Backbone as numpy.savetxt, mean C-alpha at the origin, in Angstrom:
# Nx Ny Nz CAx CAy CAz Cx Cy Cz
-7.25 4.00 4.43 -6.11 4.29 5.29 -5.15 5.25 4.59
-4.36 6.18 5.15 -3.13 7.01 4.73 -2.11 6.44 4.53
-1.88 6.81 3.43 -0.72 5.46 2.26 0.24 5.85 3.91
1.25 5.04 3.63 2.42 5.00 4.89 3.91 4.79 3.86
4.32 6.27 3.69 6.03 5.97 2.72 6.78 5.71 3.57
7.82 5.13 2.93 9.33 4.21 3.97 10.12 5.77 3.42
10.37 6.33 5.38 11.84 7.10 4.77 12.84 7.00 4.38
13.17 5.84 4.28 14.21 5.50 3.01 14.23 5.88 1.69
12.69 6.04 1.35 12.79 6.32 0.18 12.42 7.96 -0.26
11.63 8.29 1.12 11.75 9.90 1.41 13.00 10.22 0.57
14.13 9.64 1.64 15.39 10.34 1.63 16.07 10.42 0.39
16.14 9.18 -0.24 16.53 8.82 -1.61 16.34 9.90 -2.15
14.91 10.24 -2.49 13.92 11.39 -3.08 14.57 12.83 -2.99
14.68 13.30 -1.57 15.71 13.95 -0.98 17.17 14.39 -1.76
18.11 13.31 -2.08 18.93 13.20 -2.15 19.02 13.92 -3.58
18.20 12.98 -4.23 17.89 13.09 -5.98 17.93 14.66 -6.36
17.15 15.20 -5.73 16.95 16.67 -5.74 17.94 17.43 -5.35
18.78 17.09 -4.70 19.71 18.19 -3.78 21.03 17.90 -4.95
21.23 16.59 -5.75 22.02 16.51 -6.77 21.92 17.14 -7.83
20.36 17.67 -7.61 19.88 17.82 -9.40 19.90 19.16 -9.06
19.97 19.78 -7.91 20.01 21.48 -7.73 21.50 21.70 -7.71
22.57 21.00 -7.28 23.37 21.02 -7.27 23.84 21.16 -9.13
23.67 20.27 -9.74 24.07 20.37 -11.03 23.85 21.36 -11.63
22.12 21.94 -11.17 21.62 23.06 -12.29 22.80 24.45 -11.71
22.82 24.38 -11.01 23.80 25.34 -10.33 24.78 25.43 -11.17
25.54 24.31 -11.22 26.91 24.41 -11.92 26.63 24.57 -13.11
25.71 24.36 -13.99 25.36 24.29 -15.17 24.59 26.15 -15.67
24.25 26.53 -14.18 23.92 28.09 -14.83 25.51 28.81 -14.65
26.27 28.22 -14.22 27.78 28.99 -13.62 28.01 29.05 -15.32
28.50 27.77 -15.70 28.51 27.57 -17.10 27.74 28.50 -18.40
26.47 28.35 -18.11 26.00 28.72 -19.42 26.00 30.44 -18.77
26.18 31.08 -17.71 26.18 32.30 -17.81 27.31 33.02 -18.20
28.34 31.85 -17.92 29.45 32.11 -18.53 30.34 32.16 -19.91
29.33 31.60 -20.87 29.46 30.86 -21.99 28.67 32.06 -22.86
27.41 33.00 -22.19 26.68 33.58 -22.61 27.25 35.04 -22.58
28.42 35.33 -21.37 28.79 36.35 -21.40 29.91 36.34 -22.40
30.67 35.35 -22.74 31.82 35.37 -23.47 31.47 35.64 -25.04
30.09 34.84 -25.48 29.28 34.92 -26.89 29.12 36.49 -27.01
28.59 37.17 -26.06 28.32 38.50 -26.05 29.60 39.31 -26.51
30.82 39.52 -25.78 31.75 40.36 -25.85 32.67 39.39 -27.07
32.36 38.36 -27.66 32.83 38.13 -29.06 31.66 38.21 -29.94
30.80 38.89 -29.68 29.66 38.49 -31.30 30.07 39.65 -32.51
29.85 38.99 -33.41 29.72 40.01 -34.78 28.70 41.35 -34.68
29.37 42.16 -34.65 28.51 43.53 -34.51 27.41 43.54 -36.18
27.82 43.20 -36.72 26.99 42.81 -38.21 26.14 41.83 -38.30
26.19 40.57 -36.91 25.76 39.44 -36.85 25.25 39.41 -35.33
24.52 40.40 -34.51 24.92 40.18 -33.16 23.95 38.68 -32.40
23.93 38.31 -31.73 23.31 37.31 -31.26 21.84 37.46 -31.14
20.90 36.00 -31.28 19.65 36.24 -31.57 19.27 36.75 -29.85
18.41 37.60 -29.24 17.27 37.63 -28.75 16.68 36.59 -27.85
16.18 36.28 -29.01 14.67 35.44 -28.70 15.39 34.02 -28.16
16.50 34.04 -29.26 17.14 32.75 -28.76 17.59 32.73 -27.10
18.63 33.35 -26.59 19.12 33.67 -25.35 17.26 33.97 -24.17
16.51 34.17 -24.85 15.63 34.17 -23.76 15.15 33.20 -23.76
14.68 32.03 -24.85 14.07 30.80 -24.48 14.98 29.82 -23.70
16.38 30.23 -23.93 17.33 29.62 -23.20 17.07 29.50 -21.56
17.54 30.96 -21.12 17.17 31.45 -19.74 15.97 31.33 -19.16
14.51 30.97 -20.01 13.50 30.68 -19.60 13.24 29.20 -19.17
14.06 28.09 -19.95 14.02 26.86 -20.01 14.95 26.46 -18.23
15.72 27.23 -18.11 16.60 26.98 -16.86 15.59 27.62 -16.02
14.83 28.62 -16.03 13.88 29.11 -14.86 12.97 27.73 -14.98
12.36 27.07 -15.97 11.56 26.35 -15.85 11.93 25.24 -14.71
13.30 24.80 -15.00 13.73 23.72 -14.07 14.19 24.10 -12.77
14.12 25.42 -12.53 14.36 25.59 -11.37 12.97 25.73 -10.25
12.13 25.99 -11.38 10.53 25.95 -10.43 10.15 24.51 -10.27
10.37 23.41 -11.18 10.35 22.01 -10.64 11.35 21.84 -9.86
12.11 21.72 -9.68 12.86 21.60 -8.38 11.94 22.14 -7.28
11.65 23.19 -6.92 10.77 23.79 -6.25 9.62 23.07 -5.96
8.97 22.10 -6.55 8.07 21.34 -6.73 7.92 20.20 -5.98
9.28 19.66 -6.88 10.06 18.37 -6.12 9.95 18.63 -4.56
10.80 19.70 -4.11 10.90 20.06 -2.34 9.58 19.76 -1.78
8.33 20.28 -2.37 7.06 20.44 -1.97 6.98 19.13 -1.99
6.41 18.21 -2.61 5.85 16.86 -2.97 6.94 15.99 -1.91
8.01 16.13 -1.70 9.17 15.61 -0.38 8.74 15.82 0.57
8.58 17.37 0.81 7.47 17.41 2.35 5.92 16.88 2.54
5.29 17.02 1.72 4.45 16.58 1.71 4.63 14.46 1.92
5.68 13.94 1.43 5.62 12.46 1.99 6.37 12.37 3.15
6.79 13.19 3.86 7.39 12.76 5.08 6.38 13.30 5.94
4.80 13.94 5.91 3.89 14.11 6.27 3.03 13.36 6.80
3.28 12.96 5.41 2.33 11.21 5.45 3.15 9.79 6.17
4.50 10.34 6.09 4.71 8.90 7.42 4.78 9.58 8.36
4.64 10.37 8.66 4.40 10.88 10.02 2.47 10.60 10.71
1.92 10.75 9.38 0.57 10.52 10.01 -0.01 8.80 9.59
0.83 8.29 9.02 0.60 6.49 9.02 1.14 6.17 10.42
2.12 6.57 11.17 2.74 6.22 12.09 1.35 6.92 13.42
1.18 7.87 13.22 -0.01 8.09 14.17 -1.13 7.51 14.56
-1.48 7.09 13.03 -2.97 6.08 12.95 -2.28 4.69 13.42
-1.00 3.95 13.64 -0.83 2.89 14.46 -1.10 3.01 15.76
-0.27 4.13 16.52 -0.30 4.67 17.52 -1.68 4.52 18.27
-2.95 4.73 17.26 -3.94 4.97 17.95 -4.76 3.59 17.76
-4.11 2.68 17.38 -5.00 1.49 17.24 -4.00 0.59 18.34
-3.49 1.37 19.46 -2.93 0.46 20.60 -3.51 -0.01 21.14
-3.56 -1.55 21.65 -4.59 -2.15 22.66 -5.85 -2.20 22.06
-6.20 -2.51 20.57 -7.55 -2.44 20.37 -7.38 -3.63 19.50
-8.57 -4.38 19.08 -8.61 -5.41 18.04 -8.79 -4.42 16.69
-7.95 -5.34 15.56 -7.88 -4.81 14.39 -8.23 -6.13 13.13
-8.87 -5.76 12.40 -8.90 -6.65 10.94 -7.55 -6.25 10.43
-7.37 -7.21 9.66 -6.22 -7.10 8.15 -6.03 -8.13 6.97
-5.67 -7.08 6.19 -5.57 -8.36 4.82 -4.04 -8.21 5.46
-3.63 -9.95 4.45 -2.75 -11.12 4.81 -2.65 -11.85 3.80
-1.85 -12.56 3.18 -1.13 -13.46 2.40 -2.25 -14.86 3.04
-2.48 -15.10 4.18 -2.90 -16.17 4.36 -4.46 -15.94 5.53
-5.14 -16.42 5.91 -6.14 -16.39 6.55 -6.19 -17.38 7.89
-6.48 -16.86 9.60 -5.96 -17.84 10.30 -7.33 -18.47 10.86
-7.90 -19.56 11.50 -9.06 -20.02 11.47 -9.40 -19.80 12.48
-10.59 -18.54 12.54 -10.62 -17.99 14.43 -12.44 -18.41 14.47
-12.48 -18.73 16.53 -14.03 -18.78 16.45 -14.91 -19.44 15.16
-13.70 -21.03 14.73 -14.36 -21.32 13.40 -15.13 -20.69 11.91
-14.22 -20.13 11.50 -14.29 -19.34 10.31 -13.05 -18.68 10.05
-12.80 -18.57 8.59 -12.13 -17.72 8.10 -12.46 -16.85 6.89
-12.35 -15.67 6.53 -12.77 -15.02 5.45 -10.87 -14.90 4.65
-11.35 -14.98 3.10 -11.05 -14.56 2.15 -11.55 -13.25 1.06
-10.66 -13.03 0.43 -11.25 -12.34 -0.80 -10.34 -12.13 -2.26
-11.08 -11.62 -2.72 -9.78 -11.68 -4.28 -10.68 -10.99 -5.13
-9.95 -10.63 -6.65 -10.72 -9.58 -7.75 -10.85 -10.33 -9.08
-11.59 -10.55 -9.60 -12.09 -11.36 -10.77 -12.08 -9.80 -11.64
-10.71 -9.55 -12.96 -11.26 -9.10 -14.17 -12.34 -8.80 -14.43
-13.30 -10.12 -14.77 -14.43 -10.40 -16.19 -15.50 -11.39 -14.84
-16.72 -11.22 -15.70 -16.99 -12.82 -15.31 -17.15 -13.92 -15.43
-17.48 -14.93 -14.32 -16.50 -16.29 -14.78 -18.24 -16.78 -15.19
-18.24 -18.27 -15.71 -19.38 -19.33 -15.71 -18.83 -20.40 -15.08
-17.63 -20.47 -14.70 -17.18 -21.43 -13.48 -16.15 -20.79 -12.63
-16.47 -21.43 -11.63 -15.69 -20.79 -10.23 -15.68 -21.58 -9.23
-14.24 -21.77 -8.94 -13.51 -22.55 -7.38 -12.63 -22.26 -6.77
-13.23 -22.58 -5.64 -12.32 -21.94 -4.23 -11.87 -23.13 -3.95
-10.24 -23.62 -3.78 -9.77 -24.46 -3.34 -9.23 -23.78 -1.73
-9.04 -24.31 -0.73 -8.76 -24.09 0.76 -7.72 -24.83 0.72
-6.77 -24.39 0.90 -5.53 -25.02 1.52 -4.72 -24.88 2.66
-4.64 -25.81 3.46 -3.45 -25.89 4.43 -2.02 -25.56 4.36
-1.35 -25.12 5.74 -0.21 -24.73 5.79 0.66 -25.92 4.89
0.29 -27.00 4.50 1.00 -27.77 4.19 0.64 -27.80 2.55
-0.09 -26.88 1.81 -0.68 -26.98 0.80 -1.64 -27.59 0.09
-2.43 -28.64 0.83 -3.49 -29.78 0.79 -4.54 -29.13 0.57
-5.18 -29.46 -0.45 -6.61 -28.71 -0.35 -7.45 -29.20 0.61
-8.24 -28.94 1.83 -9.23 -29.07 2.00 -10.56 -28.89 2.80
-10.84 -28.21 1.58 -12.45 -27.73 1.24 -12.24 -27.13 -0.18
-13.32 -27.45 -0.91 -13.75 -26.97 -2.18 -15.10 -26.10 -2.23
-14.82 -25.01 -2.36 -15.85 -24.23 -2.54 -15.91 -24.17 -4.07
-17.38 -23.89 -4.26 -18.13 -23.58 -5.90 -19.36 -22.14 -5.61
-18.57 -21.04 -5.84 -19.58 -19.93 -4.85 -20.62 -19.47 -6.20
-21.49 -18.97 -5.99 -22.39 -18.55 -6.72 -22.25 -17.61 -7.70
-21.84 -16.37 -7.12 -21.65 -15.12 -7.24 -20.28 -15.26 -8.11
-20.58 -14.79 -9.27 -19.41 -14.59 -10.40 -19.51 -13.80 -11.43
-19.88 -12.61 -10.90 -19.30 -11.03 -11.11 -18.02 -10.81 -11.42
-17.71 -9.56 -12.31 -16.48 -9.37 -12.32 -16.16 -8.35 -11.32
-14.84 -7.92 -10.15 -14.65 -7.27 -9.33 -14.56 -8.02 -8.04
-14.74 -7.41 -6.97 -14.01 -7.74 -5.98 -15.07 -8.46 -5.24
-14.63 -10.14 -4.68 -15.62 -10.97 -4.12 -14.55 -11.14 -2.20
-15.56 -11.76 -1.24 -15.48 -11.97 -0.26 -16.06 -12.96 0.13
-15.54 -14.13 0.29 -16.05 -15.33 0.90 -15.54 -15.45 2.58
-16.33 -15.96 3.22 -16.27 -16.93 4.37 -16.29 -18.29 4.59
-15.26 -19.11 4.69 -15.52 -20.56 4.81 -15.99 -20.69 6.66
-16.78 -21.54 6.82 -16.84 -22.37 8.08 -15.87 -23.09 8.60
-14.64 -23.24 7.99 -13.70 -24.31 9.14 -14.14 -25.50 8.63
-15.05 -26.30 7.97 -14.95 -27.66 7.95 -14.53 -28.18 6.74
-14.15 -29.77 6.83 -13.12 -29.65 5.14 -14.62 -30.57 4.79
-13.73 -30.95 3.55 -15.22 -31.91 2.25 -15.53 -33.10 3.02
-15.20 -33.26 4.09 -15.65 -34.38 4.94 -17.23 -34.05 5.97
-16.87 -32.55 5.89 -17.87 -31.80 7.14 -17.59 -32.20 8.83
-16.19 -32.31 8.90 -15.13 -32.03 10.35 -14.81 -30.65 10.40
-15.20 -30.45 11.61 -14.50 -29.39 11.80 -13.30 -28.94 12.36
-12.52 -27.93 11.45 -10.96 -28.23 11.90 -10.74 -27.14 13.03
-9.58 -27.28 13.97 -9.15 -26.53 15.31 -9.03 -25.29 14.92
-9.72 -24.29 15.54 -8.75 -22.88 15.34 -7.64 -22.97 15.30
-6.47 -21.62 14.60 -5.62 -21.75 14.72 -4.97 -21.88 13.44
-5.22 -22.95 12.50 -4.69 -23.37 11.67 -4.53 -22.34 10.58
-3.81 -22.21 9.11 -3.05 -20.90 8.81 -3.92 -21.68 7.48
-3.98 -20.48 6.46 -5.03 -21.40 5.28 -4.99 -20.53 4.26
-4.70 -20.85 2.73 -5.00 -19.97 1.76 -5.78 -20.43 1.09
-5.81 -19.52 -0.16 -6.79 -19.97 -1.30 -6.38 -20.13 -2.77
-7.03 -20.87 -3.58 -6.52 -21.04 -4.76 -7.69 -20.67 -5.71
-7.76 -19.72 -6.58 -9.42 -19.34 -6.78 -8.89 -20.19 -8.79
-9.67 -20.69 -9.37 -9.60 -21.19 -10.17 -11.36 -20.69 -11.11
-11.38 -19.88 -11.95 -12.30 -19.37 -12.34 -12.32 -18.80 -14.49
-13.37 -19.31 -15.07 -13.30 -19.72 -16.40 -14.59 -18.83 -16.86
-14.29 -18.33 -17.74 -15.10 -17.63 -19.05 -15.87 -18.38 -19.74
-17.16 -17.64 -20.64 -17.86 -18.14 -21.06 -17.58 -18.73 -22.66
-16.07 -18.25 -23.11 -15.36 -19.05 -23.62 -14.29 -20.00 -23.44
-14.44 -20.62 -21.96 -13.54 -21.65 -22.09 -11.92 -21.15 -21.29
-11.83 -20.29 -21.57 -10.52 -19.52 -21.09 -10.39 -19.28 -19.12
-9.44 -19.08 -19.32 -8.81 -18.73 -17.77 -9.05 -17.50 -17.86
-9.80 -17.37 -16.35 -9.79 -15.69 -15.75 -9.25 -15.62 -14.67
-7.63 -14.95 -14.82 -6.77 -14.77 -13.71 -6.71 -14.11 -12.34
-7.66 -14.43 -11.41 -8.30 -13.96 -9.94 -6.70 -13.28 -9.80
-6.46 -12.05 -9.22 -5.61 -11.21 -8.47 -6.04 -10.50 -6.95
-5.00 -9.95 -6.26 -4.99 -9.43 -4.62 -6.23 -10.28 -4.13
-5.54 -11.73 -4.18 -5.93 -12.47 -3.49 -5.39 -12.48 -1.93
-6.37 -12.64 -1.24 -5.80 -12.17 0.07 -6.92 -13.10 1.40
-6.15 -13.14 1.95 -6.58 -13.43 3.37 -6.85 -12.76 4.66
-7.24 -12.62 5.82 -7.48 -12.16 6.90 -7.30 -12.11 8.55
-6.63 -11.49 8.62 -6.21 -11.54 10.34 -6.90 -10.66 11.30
-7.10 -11.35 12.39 -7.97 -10.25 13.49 -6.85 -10.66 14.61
-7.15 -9.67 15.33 -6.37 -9.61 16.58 -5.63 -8.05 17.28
-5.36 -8.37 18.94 -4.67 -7.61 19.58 -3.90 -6.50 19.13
-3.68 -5.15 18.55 -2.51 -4.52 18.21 -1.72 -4.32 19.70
-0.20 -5.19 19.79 0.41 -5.16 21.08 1.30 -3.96 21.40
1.91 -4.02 19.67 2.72 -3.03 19.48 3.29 -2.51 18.17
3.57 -1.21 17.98 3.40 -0.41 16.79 5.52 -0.60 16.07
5.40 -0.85 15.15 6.90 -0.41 14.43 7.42 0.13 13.29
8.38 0.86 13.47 8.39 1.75 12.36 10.07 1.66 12.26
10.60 0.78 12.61 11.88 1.11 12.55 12.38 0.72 10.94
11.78 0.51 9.55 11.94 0.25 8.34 11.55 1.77 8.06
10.35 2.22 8.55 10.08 3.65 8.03 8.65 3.70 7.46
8.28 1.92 7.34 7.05 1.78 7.09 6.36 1.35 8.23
5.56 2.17 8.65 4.91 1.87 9.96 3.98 0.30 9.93
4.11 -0.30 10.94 3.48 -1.78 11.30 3.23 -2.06 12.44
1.93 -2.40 12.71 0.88 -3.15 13.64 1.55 -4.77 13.98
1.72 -5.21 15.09 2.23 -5.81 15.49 0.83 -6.91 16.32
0.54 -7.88 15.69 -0.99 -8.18 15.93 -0.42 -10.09 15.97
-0.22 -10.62 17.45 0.11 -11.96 17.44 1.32 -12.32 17.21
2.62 -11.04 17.35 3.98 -11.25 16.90 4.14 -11.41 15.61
2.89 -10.90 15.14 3.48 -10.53 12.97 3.32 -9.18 12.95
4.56 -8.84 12.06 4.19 -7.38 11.76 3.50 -7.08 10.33
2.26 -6.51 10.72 1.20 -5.89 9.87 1.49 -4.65 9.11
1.70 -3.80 7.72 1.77 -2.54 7.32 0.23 -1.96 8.06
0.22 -0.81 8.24 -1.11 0.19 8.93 -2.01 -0.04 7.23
-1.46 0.22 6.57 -2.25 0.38 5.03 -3.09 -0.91 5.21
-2.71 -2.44 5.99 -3.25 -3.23 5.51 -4.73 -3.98 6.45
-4.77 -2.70 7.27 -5.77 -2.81 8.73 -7.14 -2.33 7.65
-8.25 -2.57 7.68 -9.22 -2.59 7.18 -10.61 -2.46 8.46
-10.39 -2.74 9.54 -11.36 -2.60 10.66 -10.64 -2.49 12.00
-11.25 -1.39 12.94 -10.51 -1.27 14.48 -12.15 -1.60 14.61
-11.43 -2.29 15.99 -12.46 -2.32 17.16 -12.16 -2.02 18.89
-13.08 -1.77 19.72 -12.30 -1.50 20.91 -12.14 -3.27 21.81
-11.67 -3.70 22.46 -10.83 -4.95 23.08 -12.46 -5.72 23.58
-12.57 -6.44 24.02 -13.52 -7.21 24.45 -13.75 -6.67 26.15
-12.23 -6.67 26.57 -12.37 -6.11 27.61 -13.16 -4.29 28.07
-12.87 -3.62 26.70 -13.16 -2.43 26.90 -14.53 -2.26 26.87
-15.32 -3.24 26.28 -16.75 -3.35 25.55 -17.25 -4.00 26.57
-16.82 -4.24 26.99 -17.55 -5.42 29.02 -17.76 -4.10 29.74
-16.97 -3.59 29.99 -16.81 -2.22 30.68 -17.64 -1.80 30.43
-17.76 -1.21 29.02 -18.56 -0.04 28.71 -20.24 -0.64 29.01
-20.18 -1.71 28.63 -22.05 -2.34 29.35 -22.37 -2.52 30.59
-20.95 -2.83 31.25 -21.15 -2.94 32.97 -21.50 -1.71 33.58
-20.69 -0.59 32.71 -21.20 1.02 33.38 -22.25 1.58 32.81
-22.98 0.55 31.61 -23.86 1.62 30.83 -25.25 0.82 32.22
-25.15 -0.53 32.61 -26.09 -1.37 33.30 -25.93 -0.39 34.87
-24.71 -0.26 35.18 -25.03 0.35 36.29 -25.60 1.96 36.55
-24.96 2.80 35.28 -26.19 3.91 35.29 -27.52 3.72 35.24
């Protein structure tokens, strides 16, 4: 996905620059002034270096072409929220994946995932409820170092199966072949659903999927609606 910057911080950015051109300004008023006065007092026996006065004047051209730079790299991110805000736009009315802080239990299942450092010789997936309760214990196979993806079934260590709906994280608990802790990170969860409606009024554009607002960065799969996909077989059956 196209990173999505908050113009807030565009502007900040903005700002920074228009201070720092502002200063160099006052600061060439200064040193051109400082340079003309050295001149019409120097020692005619001693006159001023050269080389010196040009590395001077070269060092102020230098900062005036970063500045120049700065402007560029500014337009260039108010580009990019302009085109994060587009790619919401176009995921209106369609089903979308997303990573999530938590995972919700749809059509019985939920997927997780997270990044293992190193690899482990032990590994557990604790499942927890909105209420923090573990339950289900997973012991997954696969203990690679890098990025893993599990699916639980919905049922806890009893083998019930629990209601859609319910909101669920994970606790990944995973150990080295010395004994040590290997600290699982962007641990994350998964949401599917409706995009109803798009917002950007922070500056960071967000997918609006079940009355949560989603960042666009954090959509990982579009699909077209169930309804649109009925359609498209009802007209592909009737040609």
């Amino acid at each position: 996905m196209t990173a999505a910057i908050n113009s807030q911080n565009t502007q900040s950015v903005l700002d920074k620059i228009n201070n720092s051109r502002t200063s160099l300004a006052n600061n060439e008023q200064t040193f051109l002034s400082l340079l003309t006065t050295q001149l019409k007092n120097q020692d005619p026996l001693q006159p001023t270096d050269t080389n010196q006065m040009t590395q001077q004047i070269t060092s102020m051209t230098g900062v005036e072409q970063q500045l120049v730079t700065n402007d560029l790299l500014a337009a260039l991110v108010g580009m990019n929220t302009g085109t994060g805000l587009s790619e919401g736009v176009g995921m209106m009315g369609k089903i979308v994946t997303a990573t999530t802080d938590t995972s919700t239990l749809q059509n019985g299942s939920a997927t997780f995932s997270w990044t293992q450092p190193g690899a482990s010789t032990s590994l557990q997936v604790d499942i927890k409820n909105a209420a923090g309760k573990v339950v289900r214990t997973l012991t997954p196979d696969d203990q690679k170092s890098g990025n893993h993806i599990i699916t639980w079934d919905g049922k806890d260590d009893s083998g019930a199966q629990l209601p859609d709906g319910g909101v669920y994280t994970i606790a990944v608990t995973a150990k080295g072949g010395d004994g040590k802790d290997i600290k699982a990170t962007n641990v994350k969860g998964r949401t599917t659903g409706l995009v109803s409606a798009i917002d950007n009024s922070t500056g960071n554009p967000m997918v609006i999927i079940d009355g949560v607002s989603i960042p666009v960065d954090n959509v990982i799969g579009v699909s077209n609606t169930a309804a649109n996909s009925n359609n498209s077989q009802s007209n592909a059956q009737a040609a």
